[in-house]
JSON list of C-alpha atoms in Angstrom, two decimals:
[
{"chain": "A", "resi": 12, "resn": "LEU", "atom": "CA", "xyz": [98.79, 104.40, 54.83]},
{"chain": "A", "resi": 13, "resn": "ALA", "atom": "CA", "xyz": [99.87, 106.73, 51.87]},
{"chain": "A", "resi": 14, "resn": "GLY", "atom": "CA", "xyz": [98.98, 104.00, 49.44]},
{"chain": "A", "resi": 15, "resn": "GLY", "atom": "CA", "xyz": [95.53, 103.51, 50.91]},
{"chain": "A", "resi": 16, "resn": "SER", "atom": "CA", "xyz": [95.06, 107.35, 50.97]},
{"chain": "A", "resi": 17, "resn": "SER", "atom": "CA", "xyz": [96.00, 107.48, 47.38]},
{"chain": "A", "resi": 18, "resn": "LEU", "atom": "CA", "xyz": [93.38, 104.78, 46.42]},
{"chain": "A", "resi": 19, "resn": "LEU", "atom": "CA", "xyz": [90.74, 106.68, 48.41]},
{"chain": "A", "resi": 20, "resn": "TYR", "atom": "CA", "xyz": [91.59, 110.11, 46.79]},
{"chain": "A", "resi": 21, "resn": "VAL", "atom": "CA", "xyz": [91.67, 108.55, 43.25]},
{"chain": "A", "resi": 22, "resn": "THR", "atom": "CA", "xyz": [88.31, 106.90, 43.83]},
{"chain": "A", "resi": 23, "resn": "LEU", "atom": "CA", "xyz": [86.78, 110.04, 45.20]},
{"chain": "A", "resi": 24, "resn": "ALA", "atom": "CA", "xyz": [88.27, 112.11, 42.30]},
{"chain": "A", "resi": 25, "resn": "ALA", "atom": "CA", "xyz": [86.74, 109.71, 39.77]},
{"chain": "A", "resi": 26, "resn": "VAL", "atom": "CA", "xyz": [83.38, 109.83, 41.39]},
{"chain": "A", "resi": 27, "resn": "GLU", "atom": "CA", "xyz": [83.32, 113.54, 41.98]},
{"chain": "A", "resi": 28, "resn": "ASN", "atom": "CA", "xyz": [85.26, 114.54, 38.88]},
{"chain": "A", "resi": 29, "resn": "SER", "atom": "CA", "xyz": [87.52, 116.70, 41.07]},
{"chain": "A", "resi": 30, "resn": "LYS", "atom": "CA", "xyz": [91.02, 117.72, 39.98]},
{"chain": "A", "resi": 31, "resn": "LEU", "atom": "CA", "xyz": [91.96, 118.65, 43.51]},
{"chain": "A", "resi": 32, "resn": "LEU", "atom": "CA", "xyz": [91.20, 115.22, 44.81]},
{"chain": "A", "resi": 33, "resn": "GLY", "atom": "CA", "xyz": [93.04, 113.75, 41.83]},
{"chain": "A", "resi": 34, "resn": "ALA", "atom": "CA", "xyz": [96.11, 115.88, 42.73]},
{"chain": "A", "resi": 35, "resn": "LEU", "atom": "CA", "xyz": [95.91, 114.74, 46.38]},
{"chain": "A", "resi": 36, "resn": "GLY", "atom": "CA", "xyz": [95.74, 111.08, 45.13]},
{"chain": "A", "resi": 37, "resn": "ALA", "atom": "CA", "xyz": [98.87, 111.81, 42.91]},
{"chain": "A", "resi": 38, "resn": "LEU", "atom": "CA", "xyz": [100.70, 113.29, 45.91]},
{"chain": "A", "resi": 39, "resn": "ALA", "atom": "CA", "xyz": [99.80, 110.34, 48.19]},
{"chain": "A", "resi": 40, "resn": "ALA", "atom": "CA", "xyz": [100.74, 107.79, 45.57]},
{"chain": "A", "resi": 41, "resn": "ASN", "atom": "CA", "xyz": [104.26, 109.38, 45.17]},
{"chain": "A", "resi": 42, "resn": "LEU", "atom": "CA", "xyz": [104.66, 109.62, 48.92]},
{"chain": "A", "resi": 43, "resn": "ALA", "atom": "CA", "xyz": [103.89, 105.91, 49.14]},
{"chain": "A", "resi": 44, "resn": "LEU", "atom": "CA", "xyz": [106.58, 105.28, 46.43]},
{"chain": "A", "resi": 45, "resn": "LEU", "atom": "CA", "xyz": [109.15, 107.36, 48.41]},
{"chain": "A", "resi": 46, "resn": "ILE", "atom": "CA", "xyz": [108.30, 105.73, 51.74]},
{"chain": "A", "resi": 47, "resn": "ALA", "atom": "CA", "xyz": [108.53, 102.24, 50.19]},
{"chain": "A", "resi": 48, "resn": "ALA", "atom": "CA", "xyz": [111.99, 103.05, 48.62]},
{"chain": "A", "resi": 49, "resn": "LEU", "atom": "CA", "xyz": [113.27, 104.48, 51.97]},
{"chain": "A", "resi": 50, "resn": "SER", "atom": "CA", "xyz": [111.94, 101.57, 53.89]},
{"chain": "A", "resi": 51, "resn": "TYR", "atom": "CA", "xyz": [113.95, 99.09, 51.70]},
{"chain": "A", "resi": 52, "resn": "GLY", "atom": "CA", "xyz": [117.08, 101.08, 52.45]},
{"chain": "A", "resi": 53, "resn": "ILE", "atom": "CA", "xyz": [117.50, 102.48, 48.94]},
{"chain": "A", "resi": 54, "resn": "ARG", "atom": "CA", "xyz": [119.46, 105.73, 48.97]},
{"chain": "A", "resi": 55, "resn": "GLY", "atom": "CA", "xyz": [120.48, 108.30, 46.32]},
{"chain": "A", "resi": 56, "resn": "SER", "atom": "CA", "xyz": [119.14, 111.50, 44.91]},
{"chain": "A", "resi": 57, "resn": "GLU", "atom": "CA", "xyz": [117.00, 109.53, 42.27]},
{"chain": "A", "resi": 58, "resn": "ILE", "atom": "CA", "xyz": [114.96, 108.11, 45.08]},
{"chain": "A", "resi": 59, "resn": "TYR", "atom": "CA", "xyz": [113.78, 111.60, 46.06]},
{"chain": "A", "resi": 60, "resn": "LEU", "atom": "CA", "xyz": [113.59, 113.13, 42.53]},
{"chain": "A", "resi": 61, "resn": "THR", "atom": "CA", "xyz": [111.78, 110.19, 40.86]},
{"chain": "A", "resi": 62, "resn": "PRO", "atom": "CA", "xyz": [108.55, 110.56, 42.79]},
{"chain": "A", "resi": 63, "resn": "LEU", "atom": "CA", "xyz": [108.79, 114.29, 42.37]},
{"chain": "A", "resi": 64, "resn": "GLY", "atom": "CA", "xyz": [109.11, 113.81, 38.55]},
{"chain": "A", "resi": 65, "resn": "LEU", "atom": "CA", "xyz": [106.16, 111.38, 38.55]},
{"chain": "A", "resi": 66, "resn": "LEU", "atom": "CA", "xyz": [104.09, 113.92, 40.68]},
{"chain": "A", "resi": 67, "resn": "ILE", "atom": "CA", "xyz": [104.91, 116.67, 38.04]},
{"chain": "A", "resi": 68, "resn": "LEU", "atom": "CA", "xyz": [103.90, 114.38, 35.20]},
{"chain": "A", "resi": 69, "resn": "MET", "atom": "CA", "xyz": [100.65, 113.35, 36.98]},
{"chain": "A", "resi": 70, "resn": "LEU", "atom": "CA", "xyz": [99.71, 116.95, 37.75]},
{"chain": "A", "resi": 71, "resn": "ALA", "atom": "CA", "xyz": [100.42, 117.89, 34.12]},
{"chain": "A", "resi": 72, "resn": "GLN", "atom": "CA", "xyz": [98.04, 115.22, 33.08]},
{"chain": "A", "resi": 73, "resn": "ILE", "atom": "CA", "xyz": [95.35, 116.18, 35.66]},
{"chain": "A", "resi": 74, "resn": "PHE", "atom": "CA", "xyz": [95.41, 119.75, 34.88]},
{"chain": "A", "resi": 75, "resn": "LYS", "atom": "CA", "xyz": [95.89, 119.51, 31.06]},
{"chain": "A", "resi": 76, "resn": "SER", "atom": "CA", "xyz": [92.68, 121.33, 30.27]},
{"chain": "A", "resi": 77, "resn": "THR", "atom": "CA", "xyz": [93.61, 124.35, 32.39]},
{"chain": "A", "resi": 78, "resn": "LEU", "atom": "CA", "xyz": [97.27, 124.46, 31.32]},
{"chain": "A", "resi": 79, "resn": "GLY", "atom": "CA", "xyz": [98.18, 125.58, 27.84]},
{"chain": "A", "resi": 80, "resn": "ASP", "atom": "CA", "xyz": [100.07, 123.41, 25.41]},
{"chain": "A", "resi": 81, "resn": "GLY", "atom": "CA", "xyz": [103.37, 125.18, 26.23]},
{"chain": "A", "resi": 82, "resn": "GLY", "atom": "CA", "xyz": [102.83, 124.83, 30.02]},
{"chain": "A", "resi": 83, "resn": "ARG", "atom": "CA", "xyz": [101.91, 121.18, 29.78]},
{"chain": "A", "resi": 84, "resn": "ARG", "atom": "CA", "xyz": [104.89, 120.32, 27.54]},
{"chain": "A", "resi": 85, "resn": "PHE", "atom": "CA", "xyz": [107.25, 122.26, 29.95]},
{"chain": "A", "resi": 86, "resn": "LEU", "atom": "CA", "xyz": [105.94, 120.22, 32.92]},
{"chain": "A", "resi": 87, "resn": "GLN", "atom": "CA", "xyz": [106.34, 116.99, 30.96]},
{"chain": "A", "resi": 88, "resn": "VAL", "atom": "CA", "xyz": [109.97, 117.94, 30.25]},
{"chain": "A", "resi": 89, "resn": "VAL", "atom": "CA", "xyz": [110.66, 118.94, 33.74]},
{"chain": "A", "resi": 90, "resn": "GLY", "atom": "CA", "xyz": [109.06, 115.79, 35.14]},
{"chain": "A", "resi": 91, "resn": "GLY", "atom": "CA", "xyz": [110.93, 113.55, 32.74]},
{"chain": "A", "resi": 92, "resn": "LEU", "atom": "CA", "xyz": [114.21, 115.28, 33.63]},
{"chain": "A", "resi": 93, "resn": "CYS", "atom": "CA", "xyz": [113.52, 114.82, 37.33]},
{"chain": "A", "resi": 94, "resn": "ILE", "atom": "CA", "xyz": [113.08, 111.02, 36.59]},
{"chain": "A", "resi": 95, "resn": "TYR", "atom": "CA", "xyz": [116.08, 110.52, 34.24]},
{"chain": "A", "resi": 96, "resn": "LEU", "atom": "CA", "xyz": [118.73, 113.03, 35.12]},
{"chain": "A", "resi": 97, "resn": "PRO", "atom": "CA", "xyz": [119.70, 111.77, 38.63]},
{"chain": "A", "resi": 98, "resn": "SER", "atom": "CA", "xyz": [119.97, 108.23, 37.38]},
{"chain": "A", "resi": 99, "resn": "ALA", "atom": "CA", "xyz": [121.95, 109.37, 34.41]},
{"chain": "A", "resi": 100, "resn": "ILE", "atom": "CA", "xyz": [124.40, 111.25, 36.54]},
{"chain": "A", "resi": 101, "resn": "GLU", "atom": "CA", "xyz": [124.69, 108.16, 38.88]},
{"chain": "A", "resi": 102, "resn": "LEU", "atom": "CA", "xyz": [125.33, 105.93, 35.83]},
{"chain": "A", "resi": 103, "resn": "SER", "atom": "CA", "xyz": [127.96, 108.33, 34.48]},
{"chain": "A", "resi": 104, "resn": "GLY", "atom": "CA", "xyz": [129.61, 108.56, 37.82]},
{"chain": "A", "resi": 105, "resn": "ARG", "atom": "CA", "xyz": [129.95, 104.71, 37.97]},
{"chain": "A", "resi": 106, "resn": "LEU", "atom": "CA", "xyz": [131.97, 104.71, 34.75]},
{"chain": "A", "resi": 107, "resn": "GLY", "atom": "CA", "xyz": [134.72, 102.20, 35.27]},
{"chain": "A", "resi": 108, "resn": "ASP", "atom": "CA", "xyz": [133.12, 100.49, 38.22]},
{"chain": "A", "resi": 109, "resn": "ALA", "atom": "CA", "xyz": [132.99, 96.71, 37.94]},
{"chain": "A", "resi": 110, "resn": "ASP", "atom": "CA", "xyz": [129.67, 96.34, 39.58]},
{"chain": "A", "resi": 111, "resn": "SER", "atom": "CA", "xyz": [127.71, 98.93, 37.59]},
{"chain": "A", "resi": 112, "resn": "GLY", "atom": "CA", "xyz": [126.16, 96.43, 35.10]},
{"chain": "A", "resi": 113, "resn": "GLN", "atom": "CA", "xyz": [122.86, 95.89, 37.01]},
{"chain": "A", "resi": 114, "resn": "TYR", "atom": "CA", "xyz": [122.32, 99.62, 37.49]},
{"chain": "A", "resi": 115, "resn": "ALA", "atom": "CA", "xyz": [122.90, 100.32, 33.71]},
{"chain": "A", "resi": 116, "resn": "VAL", "atom": "CA", "xyz": [120.42, 97.52, 32.81]},
{"chain": "A", "resi": 117, "resn": "LEU", "atom": "CA", "xyz": [117.73, 98.89, 35.19]},
{"chain": "A", "resi": 118, "resn": "PHE", "atom": "CA", "xyz": [118.32, 102.47, 33.88]},
{"chain": "A", "resi": 119, "resn": "GLY", "atom": "CA", "xyz": [118.06, 101.17, 30.26]},
{"chain": "A", "resi": 120, "resn": "GLY", "atom": "CA", "xyz": [114.86, 99.41, 31.12]},
{"chain": "A", "resi": 121, "resn": "LEU", "atom": "CA", "xyz": [113.42, 102.69, 32.62]},
{"chain": "A", "resi": 122, "resn": "CYS", "atom": "CA", "xyz": [114.49, 104.52, 29.43]},
{"chain": "A", "resi": 123, "resn": "LEU", "atom": "CA", "xyz": [112.68, 101.93, 27.29]},
{"chain": "A", "resi": 124, "resn": "LEU", "atom": "CA", "xyz": [109.52, 102.16, 29.45]},
{"chain": "A", "resi": 125, "resn": "GLY", "atom": "CA", "xyz": [109.62, 105.91, 28.85]},
{"chain": "A", "resi": 126, "resn": "VAL", "atom": "CA", "xyz": [109.98, 105.45, 25.15]},
{"chain": "A", "resi": 127, "resn": "ALA", "atom": "CA", "xyz": [107.05, 102.91, 25.09]},
{"chain": "A", "resi": 128, "resn": "LEU", "atom": "CA", "xyz": [104.86, 105.24, 27.13]},
{"chain": "A", "resi": 129, "resn": "GLY", "atom": "CA", "xyz": [105.81, 108.10, 24.73]},
{"chain": "A", "resi": 130, "resn": "MET", "atom": "CA", "xyz": [104.76, 106.06, 21.71]},
{"chain": "A", "resi": 131, "resn": "VAL", "atom": "CA", "xyz": [101.57, 104.67, 23.30]},
{"chain": "A", "resi": 132, "resn": "LEU", "atom": "CA", "xyz": [100.38, 107.96, 24.69]},
{"chain": "A", "resi": 133, "resn": "ARG", "atom": "CA", "xyz": [101.83, 110.00, 21.68]},
{"chain": "A", "resi": 134, "resn": "ILE", "atom": "CA", "xyz": [103.71, 112.34, 23.91]},
{"chain": "A", "resi": 135, "resn": "ARG", "atom": "CA", "xyz": [106.89, 113.73, 22.51]},
{"chain": "A", "resi": 136, "resn": "ALA", "atom": "CA", "xyz": [108.55, 114.60, 25.77]},
{"chain": "A", "resi": 137, "resn": "TYR", "atom": "CA", "xyz": [108.49, 111.00, 26.96]},
{"chain": "A", "resi": 138, "resn": "LEU", "atom": "CA", "xyz": [109.74, 109.60, 23.68]},
{"chain": "A", "resi": 139, "resn": "VAL", "atom": "CA", "xyz": [112.51, 112.10, 23.21]},
{"chain": "A", "resi": 140, "resn": "LEU", "atom": "CA", "xyz": [113.78, 111.98, 26.84]},
{"chain": "A", "resi": 141, "resn": "GLY", "atom": "CA", "xyz": [113.64, 108.26, 26.87]},
{"chain": "A", "resi": 142, "resn": "THR", "atom": "CA", "xyz": [115.51, 107.96, 23.59]},
{"chain": "A", "resi": 143, "resn": "LEU", "atom": "CA", "xyz": [118.24, 110.47, 24.58]},
{"chain": "A", "resi": 144, "resn": "PHE", "atom": "CA", "xyz": [118.87, 108.89, 28.01]},
{"chain": "A", "resi": 145, "resn": "LEU", "atom": "CA", "xyz": [118.77, 105.34, 26.51]},
{"chain": "A", "resi": 146, "resn": "ALA", "atom": "CA", "xyz": [121.50, 106.58, 24.04]},
{"chain": "A", "resi": 147, "resn": "LEU", "atom": "CA", "xyz": [123.45, 107.93, 26.98]},
{"chain": "A", "resi": 148, "resn": "ASP", "atom": "CA", "xyz": [123.19, 104.62, 28.73]},
{"chain": "A", "resi": 149, "resn": "VAL", "atom": "CA", "xyz": [124.48, 102.79, 25.69]},
{"chain": "A", "resi": 150, "resn": "VAL", "atom": "CA", "xyz": [127.33, 105.27, 25.17]},
{"chain": "A", "resi": 151, "resn": "VAL", "atom": "CA", "xyz": [128.46, 105.11, 28.83]},
{"chain": "A", "resi": 152, "resn": "ASN", "atom": "CA", "xyz": [128.50, 101.30, 28.72]},
{"chain": "A", "resi": 153, "resn": "LEU", "atom": "CA", "xyz": [130.46, 101.32, 25.52]},
{"chain": "A", "resi": 154, "resn": "LEU", "atom": "CA", "xyz": [132.92, 103.81, 26.99]},
{"chain": "A", "resi": 155, "resn": "ASN", "atom": "CA", "xyz": [133.20, 101.49, 30.11]},
{"chain": "A", "resi": 156, "resn": "ILE", "atom": "CA", "xyz": [133.98, 98.56, 27.86]},
{"chain": "A", "resi": 157, "resn": "GLY", "atom": "CA", "xyz": [136.37, 100.59, 25.77]},
{"chain": "A", "resi": 158, "resn": "LEU", "atom": "CA", "xyz": [138.25, 101.76, 28.86]},
{"chain": "A", "resi": 159, "resn": "ARG", "atom": "CA", "xyz": [138.76, 98.28, 30.12]},
{"chain": "A", "resi": 160, "resn": "ASN", "atom": "CA", "xyz": [139.88, 96.80, 26.73]},
{"chain": "A", "resi": 161, "resn": "HIS", "atom": "CA", "xyz": [141.69, 99.20, 24.50]},
{"chain": "A", "resi": 162, "resn": "ARG", "atom": "CA", "xyz": [141.34, 97.14, 21.48]},
{"chain": "A", "resi": 163, "resn": "ILE", "atom": "CA", "xyz": [137.55, 97.12, 21.73]},
{"chain": "A", "resi": 164, "resn": "GLY", "atom": "CA", "xyz": [137.73, 100.78, 22.41]},
{"chain": "A", "resi": 165, "resn": "PHE", "atom": "CA", "xyz": [139.71, 101.44, 19.28]},
{"chain": "A", "resi": 166, "resn": "TRP", "atom": "CA", "xyz": [137.28, 99.47, 17.21]},
{"chain": "A", "resi": 167, "resn": "LEU", "atom": "CA", "xyz": [134.27, 101.20, 18.79]},
{"chain": "A", "resi": 168, "resn": "LEU", "atom": "CA", "xyz": [135.59, 104.63, 18.30]},
{"chain": "A", "resi": 169, "resn": "SER", "atom": "CA", "xyz": [136.69, 103.84, 14.70]},
{"chain": "A", "resi": 170, "resn": "LEU", "atom": "CA", "xyz": [133.32, 102.36, 13.74]},
{"chain": "A", "resi": 171, "resn": "THR", "atom": "CA", "xyz": [131.39, 105.25, 15.43]},
{"chain": "A", "resi": 172, "resn": "GLY", "atom": "CA", "xyz": [133.43, 107.77, 13.36]},
{"chain": "A", "resi": 173, "resn": "LEU", "atom": "CA", "xyz": [132.94, 105.85, 10.14]},
{"chain": "A", "resi": 174, "resn": "LEU", "atom": "CA", "xyz": [129.11, 105.68, 10.91]},
{"chain": "A", "resi": 175, "resn": "ILE", "atom": "CA", "xyz": [128.98, 109.36, 11.49]},
{"chain": "A", "resi": 176, "resn": "LEU", "atom": "CA", "xyz": [130.95, 110.21, 8.30]},
{"chain": "A", "resi": 177, "resn": "GLY", "atom": "CA", "xyz": [128.81, 107.72, 6.43]},
{"chain": "A", "resi": 178, "resn": "GLY", "atom": "CA", "xyz": [125.60, 109.34, 7.70]},
{"chain": "A", "resi": 179, "resn": "MET", "atom": "CA", "xyz": [126.86, 112.79, 6.79]},
{"chain": "A", "resi": 180, "resn": "LEU", "atom": "CA", "xyz": [127.77, 111.57, 3.33]},
{"chain": "A", "resi": 181, "resn": "LEU", "atom": "CA", "xyz": [124.44, 109.86, 2.80]},
{"chain": "A", "resi": 182, "resn": "THR", "atom": "CA", "xyz": [122.59, 113.02, 3.93]},
{"chain": "A", "resi": 183, "resn": "THR", "atom": "CA", "xyz": [124.64, 115.21, 1.57]},
{"chain": "A", "resi": 184, "resn": "LEU", "atom": "CA", "xyz": [124.13, 112.81, -1.46]},
{"chain": "A", "resi": 185, "resn": "ARG", "atom": "CA", "xyz": [120.34, 112.31, -0.81]},
{"chain": "A", "resi": 186, "resn": "THR", "atom": "CA", "xyz": [119.38, 115.82, 0.23]},
{"chain": "A", "resi": 187, "resn": "GLU", "atom": "CA", "xyz": [115.91, 115.85, -1.30]},
{"chain": "A", "resi": 188, "resn": "GLU", "atom": "CA", "xyz": [114.92, 112.43, 0.12]},
{"chain": "A", "resi": 189, "resn": "THR", "atom": "CA", "xyz": [116.25, 113.65, 3.54]},
{"chain": "A", "resi": 190, "resn": "LEU", "atom": "CA", "xyz": [114.12, 116.74, 3.32]},
{"chain": "A", "resi": 191, "resn": "ARG", "atom": "CA", "xyz": [111.04, 114.74, 2.39]},
{"chain": "A", "resi": 192, "resn": "LEU", "atom": "CA", "xyz": [111.63, 112.41, 5.34]},
{"chain": "A", "resi": 193, "resn": "THR", "atom": "CA", "xyz": [112.03, 115.35, 7.62]},
{"chain": "A", "resi": 194, "resn": "LYS", "atom": "CA", "xyz": [108.80, 116.94, 6.44]},
{"chain": "A", "resi": 195, "resn": "ARG", "atom": "CA", "xyz": [106.94, 113.72, 6.89]},
{"chain": "A", "resi": 196, "resn": "LEU", "atom": "CA", "xyz": [108.34, 113.23, 10.38]},
{"chain": "A", "resi": 197, "resn": "ARG", "atom": "CA", "xyz": [107.34, 116.86, 11.32]},
{"chain": "A", "resi": 198, "resn": "ALA", "atom": "CA", "xyz": [103.86, 116.20, 10.04]},
{"chain": "A", "resi": 199, "resn": "ILE", "atom": "CA", "xyz": [103.54, 113.13, 12.32]},
{"chain": "A", "resi": 200, "resn": "TRP", "atom": "CA", "xyz": [104.99, 114.99, 15.33]},
{"chain": "A", "resi": 201, "resn": "ARG", "atom": "CA", "xyz": [102.52, 117.76, 15.00]},
{"chain": "A", "resi": 202, "resn": "ARG", "atom": "CA", "xyz": [99.75, 115.43, 15.81]},
{"chain": "A", "resi": 203, "resn": "TRP", "atom": "CA", "xyz": [101.53, 114.26, 18.98]},
{"chain": "A", "resi": 204, "resn": "ASP", "atom": "CA", "xyz": [101.06, 116.02, 22.31]}
]
């Protein structure tokens, strides 16, 4: 019923060019997602916060002409955090659990989807949040492996330290090239939403 209502509201919003009907369609679509997740017996805080985050992102897109740039970006960050943060906390809480592999892969897939959406739509908030939480997913999984096998943990920590020191050394030795690259990236990012 909620899914059908969503389709009806979205169709009416497109025909009438109404932001209010579009917002009602977004609300009904996210209500349908929540009901579907609960009917399959899925539990957890992410089940409630993910539709809320999606709703915030949809509303930021629907009302982008009336919101300023700062308000739209703020809503994009809040919506992204509502989607990623509960899952990241759940993933971190399962550190050391033997059955956490499937959840980590699903969370990594969600992060990659966020990165892809950010690149396609040229939205910085999606790209940055997806990248940060994907890095968290990788780090948590490496920690999990390192806690189970101390030799692997030693090598992972040693290689990570060497990579950090190498990156700092390279940045220090090639300061001008690093500054040029930074300026170029800033120019590209200014064109993104």
